[in-house]
Short mmCIF file of N, CA and C in Angstrom, two decimals:
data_model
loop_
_atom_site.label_atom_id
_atom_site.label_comp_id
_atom_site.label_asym_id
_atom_site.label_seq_id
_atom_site.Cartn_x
_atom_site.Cartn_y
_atom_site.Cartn_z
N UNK P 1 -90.10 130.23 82.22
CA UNK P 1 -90.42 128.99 81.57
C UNK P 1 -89.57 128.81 80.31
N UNK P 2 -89.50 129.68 79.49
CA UNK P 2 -88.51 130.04 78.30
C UNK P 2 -87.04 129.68 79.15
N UNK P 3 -86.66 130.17 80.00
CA UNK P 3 -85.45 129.92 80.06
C UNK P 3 -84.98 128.27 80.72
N UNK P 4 -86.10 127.53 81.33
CA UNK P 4 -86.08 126.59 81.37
C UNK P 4 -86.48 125.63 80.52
N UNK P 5 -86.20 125.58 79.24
CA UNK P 5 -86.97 125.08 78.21
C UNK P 5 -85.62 125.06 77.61
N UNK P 6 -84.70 126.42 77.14
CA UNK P 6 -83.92 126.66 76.61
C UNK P 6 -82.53 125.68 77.61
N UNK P 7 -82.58 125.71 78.75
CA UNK P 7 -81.81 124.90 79.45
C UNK P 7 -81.85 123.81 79.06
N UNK P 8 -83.37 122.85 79.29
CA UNK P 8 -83.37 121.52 78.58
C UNK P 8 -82.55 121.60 77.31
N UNK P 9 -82.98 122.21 76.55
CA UNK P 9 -82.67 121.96 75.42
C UNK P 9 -81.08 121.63 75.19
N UNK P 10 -80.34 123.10 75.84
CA UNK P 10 -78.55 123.02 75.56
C UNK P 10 -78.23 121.70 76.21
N UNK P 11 -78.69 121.11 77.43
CA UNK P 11 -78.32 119.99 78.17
C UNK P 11 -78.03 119.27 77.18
N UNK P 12 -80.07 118.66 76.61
CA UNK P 12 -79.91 117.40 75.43
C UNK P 12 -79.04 117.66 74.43
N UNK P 13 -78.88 118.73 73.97
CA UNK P 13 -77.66 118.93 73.04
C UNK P 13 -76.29 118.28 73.17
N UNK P 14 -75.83 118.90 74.39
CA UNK P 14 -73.92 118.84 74.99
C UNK P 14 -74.58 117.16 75.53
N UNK P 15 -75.54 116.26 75.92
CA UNK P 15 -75.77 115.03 76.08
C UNK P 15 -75.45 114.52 74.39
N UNK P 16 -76.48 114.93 73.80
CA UNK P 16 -75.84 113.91 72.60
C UNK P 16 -74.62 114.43 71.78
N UNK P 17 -73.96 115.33 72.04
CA UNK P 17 -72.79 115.24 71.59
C UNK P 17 -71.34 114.53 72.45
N UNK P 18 -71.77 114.47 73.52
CA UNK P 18 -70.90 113.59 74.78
C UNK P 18 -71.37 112.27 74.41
N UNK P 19 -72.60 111.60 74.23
CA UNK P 19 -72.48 110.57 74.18
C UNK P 19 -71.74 109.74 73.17
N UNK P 20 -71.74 109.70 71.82
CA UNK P 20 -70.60 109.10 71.38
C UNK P 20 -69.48 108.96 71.60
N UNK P 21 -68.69 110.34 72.28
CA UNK P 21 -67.32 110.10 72.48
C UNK P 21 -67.21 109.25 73.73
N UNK P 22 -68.26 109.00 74.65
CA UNK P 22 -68.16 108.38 75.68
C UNK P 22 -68.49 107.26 76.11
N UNK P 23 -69.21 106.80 74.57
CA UNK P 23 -69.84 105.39 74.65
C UNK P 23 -68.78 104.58 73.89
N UNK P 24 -68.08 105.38 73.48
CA UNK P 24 -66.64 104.46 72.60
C UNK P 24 -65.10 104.63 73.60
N UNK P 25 -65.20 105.46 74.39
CA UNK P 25 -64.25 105.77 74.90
C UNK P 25 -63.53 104.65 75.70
N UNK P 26 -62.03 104.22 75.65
CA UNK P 26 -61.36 103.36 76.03
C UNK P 26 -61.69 102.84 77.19
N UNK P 27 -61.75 101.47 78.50
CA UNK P 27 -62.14 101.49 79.92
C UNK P 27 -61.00 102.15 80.51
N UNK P 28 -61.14 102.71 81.80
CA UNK P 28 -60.02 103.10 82.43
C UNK P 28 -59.05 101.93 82.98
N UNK P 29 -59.15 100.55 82.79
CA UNK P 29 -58.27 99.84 83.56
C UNK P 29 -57.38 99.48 81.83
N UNK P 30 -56.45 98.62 82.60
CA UNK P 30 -55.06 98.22 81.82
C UNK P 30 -55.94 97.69 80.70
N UNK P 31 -54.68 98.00 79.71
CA UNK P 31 -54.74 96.95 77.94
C UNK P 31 -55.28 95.35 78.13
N UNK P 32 -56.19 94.62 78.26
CA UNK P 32 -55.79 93.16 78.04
C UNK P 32 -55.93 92.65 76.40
N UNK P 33 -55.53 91.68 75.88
CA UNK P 33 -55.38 91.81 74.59
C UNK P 33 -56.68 90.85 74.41
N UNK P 34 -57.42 91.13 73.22
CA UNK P 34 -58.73 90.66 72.68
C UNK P 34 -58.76 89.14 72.87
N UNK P 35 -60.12 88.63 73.70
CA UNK P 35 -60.26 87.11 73.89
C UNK P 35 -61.11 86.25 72.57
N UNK P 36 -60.85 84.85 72.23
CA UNK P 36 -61.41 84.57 71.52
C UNK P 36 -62.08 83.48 71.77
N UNK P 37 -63.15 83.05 71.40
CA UNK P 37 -63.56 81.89 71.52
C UNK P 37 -62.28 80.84 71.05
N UNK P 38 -62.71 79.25 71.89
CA UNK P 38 -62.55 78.50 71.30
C UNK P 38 -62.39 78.11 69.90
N UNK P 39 -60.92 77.57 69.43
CA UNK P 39 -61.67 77.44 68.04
C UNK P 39 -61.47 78.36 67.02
N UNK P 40 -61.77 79.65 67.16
CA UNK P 40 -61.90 80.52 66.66
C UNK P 40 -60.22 81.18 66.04
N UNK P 41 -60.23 81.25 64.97
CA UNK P 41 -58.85 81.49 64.23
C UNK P 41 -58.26 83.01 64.20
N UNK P 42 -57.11 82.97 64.98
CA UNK P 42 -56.32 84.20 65.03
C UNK P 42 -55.46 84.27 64.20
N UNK P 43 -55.48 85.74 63.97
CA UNK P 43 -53.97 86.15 62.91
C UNK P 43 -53.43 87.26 63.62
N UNK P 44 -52.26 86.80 63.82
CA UNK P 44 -51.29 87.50 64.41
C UNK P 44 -49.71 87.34 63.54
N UNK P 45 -48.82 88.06 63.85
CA UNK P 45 -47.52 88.02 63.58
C UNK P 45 -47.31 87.06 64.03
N UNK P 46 -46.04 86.22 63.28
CA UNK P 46 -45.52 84.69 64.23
C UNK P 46 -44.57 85.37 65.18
N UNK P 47 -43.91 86.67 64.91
CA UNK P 47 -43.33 86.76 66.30
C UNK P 47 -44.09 87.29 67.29
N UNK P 48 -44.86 87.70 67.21
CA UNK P 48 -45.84 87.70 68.24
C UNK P 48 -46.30 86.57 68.86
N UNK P 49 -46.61 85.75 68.29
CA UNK P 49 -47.22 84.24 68.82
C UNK P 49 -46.13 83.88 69.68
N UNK P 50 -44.64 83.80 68.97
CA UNK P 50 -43.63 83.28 69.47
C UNK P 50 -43.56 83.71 71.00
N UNK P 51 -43.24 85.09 70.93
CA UNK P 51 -43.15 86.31 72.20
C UNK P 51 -43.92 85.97 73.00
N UNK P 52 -45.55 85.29 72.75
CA UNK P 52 -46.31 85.09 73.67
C UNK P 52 -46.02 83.55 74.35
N UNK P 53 -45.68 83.23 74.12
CA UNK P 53 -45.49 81.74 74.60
C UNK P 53 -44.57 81.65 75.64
N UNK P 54 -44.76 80.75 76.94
CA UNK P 54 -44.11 80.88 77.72
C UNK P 54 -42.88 79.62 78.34
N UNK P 55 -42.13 80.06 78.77
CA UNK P 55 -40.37 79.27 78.10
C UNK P 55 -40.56 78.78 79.80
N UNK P 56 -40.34 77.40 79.78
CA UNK P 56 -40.60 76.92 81.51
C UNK P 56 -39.23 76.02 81.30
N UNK P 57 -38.44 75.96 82.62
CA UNK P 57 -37.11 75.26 82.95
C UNK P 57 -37.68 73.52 82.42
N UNK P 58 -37.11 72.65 81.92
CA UNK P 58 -37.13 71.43 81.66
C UNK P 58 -37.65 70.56 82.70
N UNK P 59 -38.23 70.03 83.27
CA UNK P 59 -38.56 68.92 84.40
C UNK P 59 -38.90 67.65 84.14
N UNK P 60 -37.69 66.46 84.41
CA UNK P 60 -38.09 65.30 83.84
C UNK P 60 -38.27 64.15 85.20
N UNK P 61 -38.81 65.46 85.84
CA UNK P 61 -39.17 64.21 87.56
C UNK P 61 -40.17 63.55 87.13
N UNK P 62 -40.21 61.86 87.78
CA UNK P 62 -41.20 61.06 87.09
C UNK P 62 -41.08 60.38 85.97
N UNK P 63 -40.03 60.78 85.32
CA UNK P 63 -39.84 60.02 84.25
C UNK P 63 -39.30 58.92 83.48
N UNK P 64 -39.81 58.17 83.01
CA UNK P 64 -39.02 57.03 83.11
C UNK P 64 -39.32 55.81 81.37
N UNK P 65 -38.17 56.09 81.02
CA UNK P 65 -38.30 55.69 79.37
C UNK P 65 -38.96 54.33 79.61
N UNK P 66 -38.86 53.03 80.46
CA UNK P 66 -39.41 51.92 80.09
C UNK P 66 -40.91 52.20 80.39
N UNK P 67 -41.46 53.46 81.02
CA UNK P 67 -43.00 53.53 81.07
C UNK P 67 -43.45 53.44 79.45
N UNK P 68 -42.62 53.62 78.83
CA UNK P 68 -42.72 53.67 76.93
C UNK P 68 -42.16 52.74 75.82
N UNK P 69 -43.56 52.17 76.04
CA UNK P 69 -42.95 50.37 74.83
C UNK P 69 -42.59 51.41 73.62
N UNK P 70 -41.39 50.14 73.03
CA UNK P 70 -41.02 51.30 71.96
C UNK P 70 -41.30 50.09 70.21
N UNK P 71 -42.14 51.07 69.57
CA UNK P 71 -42.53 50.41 68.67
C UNK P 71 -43.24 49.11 68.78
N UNK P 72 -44.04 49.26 69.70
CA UNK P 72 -45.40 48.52 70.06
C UNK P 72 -46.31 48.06 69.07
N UNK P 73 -46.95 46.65 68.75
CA UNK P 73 -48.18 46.46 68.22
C UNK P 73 -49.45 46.63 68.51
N UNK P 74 -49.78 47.50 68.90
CA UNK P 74 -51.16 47.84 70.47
C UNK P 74 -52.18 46.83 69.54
N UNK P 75 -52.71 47.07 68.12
CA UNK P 75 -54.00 46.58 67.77
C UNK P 75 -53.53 45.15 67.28
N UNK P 76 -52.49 44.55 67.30
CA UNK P 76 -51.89 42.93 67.11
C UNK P 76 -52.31 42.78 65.31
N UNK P 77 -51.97 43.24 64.97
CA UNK P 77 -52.22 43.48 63.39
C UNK P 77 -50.98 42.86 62.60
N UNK P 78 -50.07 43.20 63.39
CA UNK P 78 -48.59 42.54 63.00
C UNK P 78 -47.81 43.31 62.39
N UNK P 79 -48.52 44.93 62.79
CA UNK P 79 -47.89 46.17 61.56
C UNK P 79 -47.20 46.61 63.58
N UNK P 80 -45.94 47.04 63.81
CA UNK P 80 -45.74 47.83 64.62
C UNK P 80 -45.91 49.75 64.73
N UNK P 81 -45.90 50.57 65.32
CA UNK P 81 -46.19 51.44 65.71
C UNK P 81 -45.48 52.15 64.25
N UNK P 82 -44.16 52.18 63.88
CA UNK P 82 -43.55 52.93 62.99
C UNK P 82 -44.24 52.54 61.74
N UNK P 83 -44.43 50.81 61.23
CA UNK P 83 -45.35 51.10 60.39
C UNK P 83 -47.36 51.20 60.15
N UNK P 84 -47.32 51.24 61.33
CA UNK P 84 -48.96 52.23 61.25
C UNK P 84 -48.84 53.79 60.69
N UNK P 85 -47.53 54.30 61.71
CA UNK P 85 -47.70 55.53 60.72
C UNK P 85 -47.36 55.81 59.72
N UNK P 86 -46.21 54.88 58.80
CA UNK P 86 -46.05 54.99 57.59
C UNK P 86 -47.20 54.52 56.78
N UNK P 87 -48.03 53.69 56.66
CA UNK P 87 -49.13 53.66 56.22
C UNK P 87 -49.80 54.70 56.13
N UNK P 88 -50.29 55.21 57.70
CA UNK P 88 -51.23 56.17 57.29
C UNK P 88 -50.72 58.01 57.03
N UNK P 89 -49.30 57.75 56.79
CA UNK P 89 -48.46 59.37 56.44
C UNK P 89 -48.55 58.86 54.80
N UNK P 90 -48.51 57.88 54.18
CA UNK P 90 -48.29 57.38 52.96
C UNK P 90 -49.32 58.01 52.06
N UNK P 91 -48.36 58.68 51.02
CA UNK P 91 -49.19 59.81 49.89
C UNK P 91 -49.90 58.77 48.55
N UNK P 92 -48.70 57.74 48.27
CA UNK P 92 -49.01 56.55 47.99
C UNK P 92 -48.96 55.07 48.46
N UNK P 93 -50.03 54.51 48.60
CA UNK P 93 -50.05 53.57 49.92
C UNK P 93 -48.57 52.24 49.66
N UNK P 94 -48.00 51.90 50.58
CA UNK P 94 -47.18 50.88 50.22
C UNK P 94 -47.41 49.69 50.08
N UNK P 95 -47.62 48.31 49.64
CA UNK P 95 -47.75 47.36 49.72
C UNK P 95 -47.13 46.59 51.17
N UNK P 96 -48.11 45.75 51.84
CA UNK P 96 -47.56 45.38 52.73
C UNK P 96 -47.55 43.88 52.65
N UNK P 97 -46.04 43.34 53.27
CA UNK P 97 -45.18 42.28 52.97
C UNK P 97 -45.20 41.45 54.06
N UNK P 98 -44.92 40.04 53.95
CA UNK P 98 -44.59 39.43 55.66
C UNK P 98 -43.95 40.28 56.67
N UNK P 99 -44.68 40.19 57.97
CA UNK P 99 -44.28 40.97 58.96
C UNK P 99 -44.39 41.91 58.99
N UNK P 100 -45.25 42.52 58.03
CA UNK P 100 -45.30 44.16 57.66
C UNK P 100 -44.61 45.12 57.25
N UNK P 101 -43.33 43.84 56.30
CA UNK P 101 -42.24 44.72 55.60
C UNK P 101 -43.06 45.88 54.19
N UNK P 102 -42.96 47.03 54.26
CA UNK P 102 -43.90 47.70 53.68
C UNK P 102 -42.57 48.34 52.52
N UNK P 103 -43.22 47.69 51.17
CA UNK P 103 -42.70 48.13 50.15
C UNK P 103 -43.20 49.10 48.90
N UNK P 104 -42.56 49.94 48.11
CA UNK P 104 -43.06 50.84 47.10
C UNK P 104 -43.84 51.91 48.45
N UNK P 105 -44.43 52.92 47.51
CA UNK P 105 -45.35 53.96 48.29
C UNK P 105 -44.86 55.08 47.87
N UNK P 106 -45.11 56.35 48.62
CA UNK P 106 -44.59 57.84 48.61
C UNK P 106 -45.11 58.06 50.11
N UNK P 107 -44.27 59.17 50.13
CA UNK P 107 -44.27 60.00 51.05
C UNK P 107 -43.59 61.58 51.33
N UNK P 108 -44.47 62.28 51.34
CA UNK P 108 -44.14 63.52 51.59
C UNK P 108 -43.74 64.24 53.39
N UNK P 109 -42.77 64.80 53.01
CA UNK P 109 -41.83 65.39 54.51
C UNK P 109 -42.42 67.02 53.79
N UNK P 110 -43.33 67.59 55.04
CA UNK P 110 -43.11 68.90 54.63
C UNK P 110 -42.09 69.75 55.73
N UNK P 111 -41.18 68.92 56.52
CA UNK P 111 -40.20 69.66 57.08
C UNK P 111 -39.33 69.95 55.96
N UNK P 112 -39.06 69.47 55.51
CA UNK P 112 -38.05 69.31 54.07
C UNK P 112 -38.72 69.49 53.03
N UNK P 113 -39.90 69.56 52.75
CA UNK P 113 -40.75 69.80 51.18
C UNK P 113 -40.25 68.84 49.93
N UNK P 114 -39.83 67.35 50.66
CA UNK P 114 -39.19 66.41 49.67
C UNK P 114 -40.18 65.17 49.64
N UNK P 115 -40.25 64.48 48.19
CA UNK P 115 -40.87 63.07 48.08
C UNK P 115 -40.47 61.97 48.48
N UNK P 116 -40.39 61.47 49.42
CA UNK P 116 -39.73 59.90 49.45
C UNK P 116 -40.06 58.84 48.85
N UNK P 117 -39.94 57.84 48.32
CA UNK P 117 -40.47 56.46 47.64
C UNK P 117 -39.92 55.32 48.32
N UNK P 118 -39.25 55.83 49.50
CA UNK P 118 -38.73 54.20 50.30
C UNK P 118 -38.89 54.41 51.63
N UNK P 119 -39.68 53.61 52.57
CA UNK P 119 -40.25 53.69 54.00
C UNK P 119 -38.54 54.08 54.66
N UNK P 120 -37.72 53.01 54.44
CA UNK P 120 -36.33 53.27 54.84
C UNK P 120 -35.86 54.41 54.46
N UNK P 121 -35.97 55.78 54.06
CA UNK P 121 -35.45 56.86 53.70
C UNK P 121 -35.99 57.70 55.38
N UNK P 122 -36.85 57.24 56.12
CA UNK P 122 -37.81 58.23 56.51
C UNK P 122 -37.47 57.81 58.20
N UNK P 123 -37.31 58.58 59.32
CA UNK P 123 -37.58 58.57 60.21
C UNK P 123 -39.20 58.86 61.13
N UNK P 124 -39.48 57.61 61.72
CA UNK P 124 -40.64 58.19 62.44
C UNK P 124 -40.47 58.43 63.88
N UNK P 125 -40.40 59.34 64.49
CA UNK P 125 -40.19 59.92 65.82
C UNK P 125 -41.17 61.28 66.19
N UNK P 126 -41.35 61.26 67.53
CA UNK P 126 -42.27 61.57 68.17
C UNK P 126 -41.71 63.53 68.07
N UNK P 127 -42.78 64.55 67.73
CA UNK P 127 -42.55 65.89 67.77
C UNK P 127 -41.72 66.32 68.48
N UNK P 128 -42.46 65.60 70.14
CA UNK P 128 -42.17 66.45 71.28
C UNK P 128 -41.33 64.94 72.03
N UNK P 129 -40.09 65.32 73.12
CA UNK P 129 -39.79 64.22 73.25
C UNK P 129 -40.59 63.54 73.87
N UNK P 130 -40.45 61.91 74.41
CA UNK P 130 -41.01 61.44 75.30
C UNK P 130 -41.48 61.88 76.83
N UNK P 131 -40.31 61.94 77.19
CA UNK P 131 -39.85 62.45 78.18
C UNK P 131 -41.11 63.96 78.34
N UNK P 132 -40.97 64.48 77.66
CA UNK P 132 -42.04 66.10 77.87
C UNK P 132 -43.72 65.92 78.21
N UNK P 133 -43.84 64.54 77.90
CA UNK P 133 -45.46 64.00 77.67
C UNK P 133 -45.35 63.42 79.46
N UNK P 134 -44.56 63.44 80.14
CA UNK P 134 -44.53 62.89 81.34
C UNK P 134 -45.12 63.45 82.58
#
């Protein structure tokens, strides 16, 4: 009875000393790298981010520039597309003129980290081309 007592015992022992190393221990299948929720903000190296991103051949089947009014009034306001967004990129708002000639204002480029003060200094064009949204 003693020696089966003493058995239990070494078991529960070499059990709880196995169990930590084995309740943390790596899975046996491959690395996948940590998932995140939605939303949820990663920090990583930018070359890492970069590295992860995946580089696909160009495809512009389907595409076709007049599917894209260019500098459109969609809401008939009488401001066209370039100046809606100068308005609403405007650090200081511009006064707006017949036809929606938009004068005075600011504007900040943080591609360039420069102030502008004249709508005419400033290009408005689309990130990604047209053509890529197709």
């Amino acid at each position: 009875m003693r020696l089966a007592r003493t058995r239990r015992t070494l078991i529960a022992a070499l059990l709880a000393l196995l169990t930590p190393t084995t309740a943390h221990a790596a899975p046996a299948f491959a690395y996948q790298p940590e998932r995140h929720a939605p939303g949820e903000t990663v920090t990583l190296p930018v070359r890492d981010a970069l590295a992860a991103l995946t580089v696909a051949d160009e495809d512009r089947a389907g595409y076709s520039r007049d599917q894209f009014k260019h500098w459109t009034d969609a809401d008939k306001d009488g401001c066209n597309t370039r100046a809606e967004v100068l308005l609403e990129e405007a650090v200081t708002s511009p006064e707006i003129g017949a036809k929606c000639a938009l004068t005075g204002g600011s504007w900040y480029s943080p591609y360039d980290d420069r102030y502008f003060d004249s709508a005419s200094q400033l290009d408005v064009d689309h990130l990604l081309s047209v053509a890529m949204t197709a």
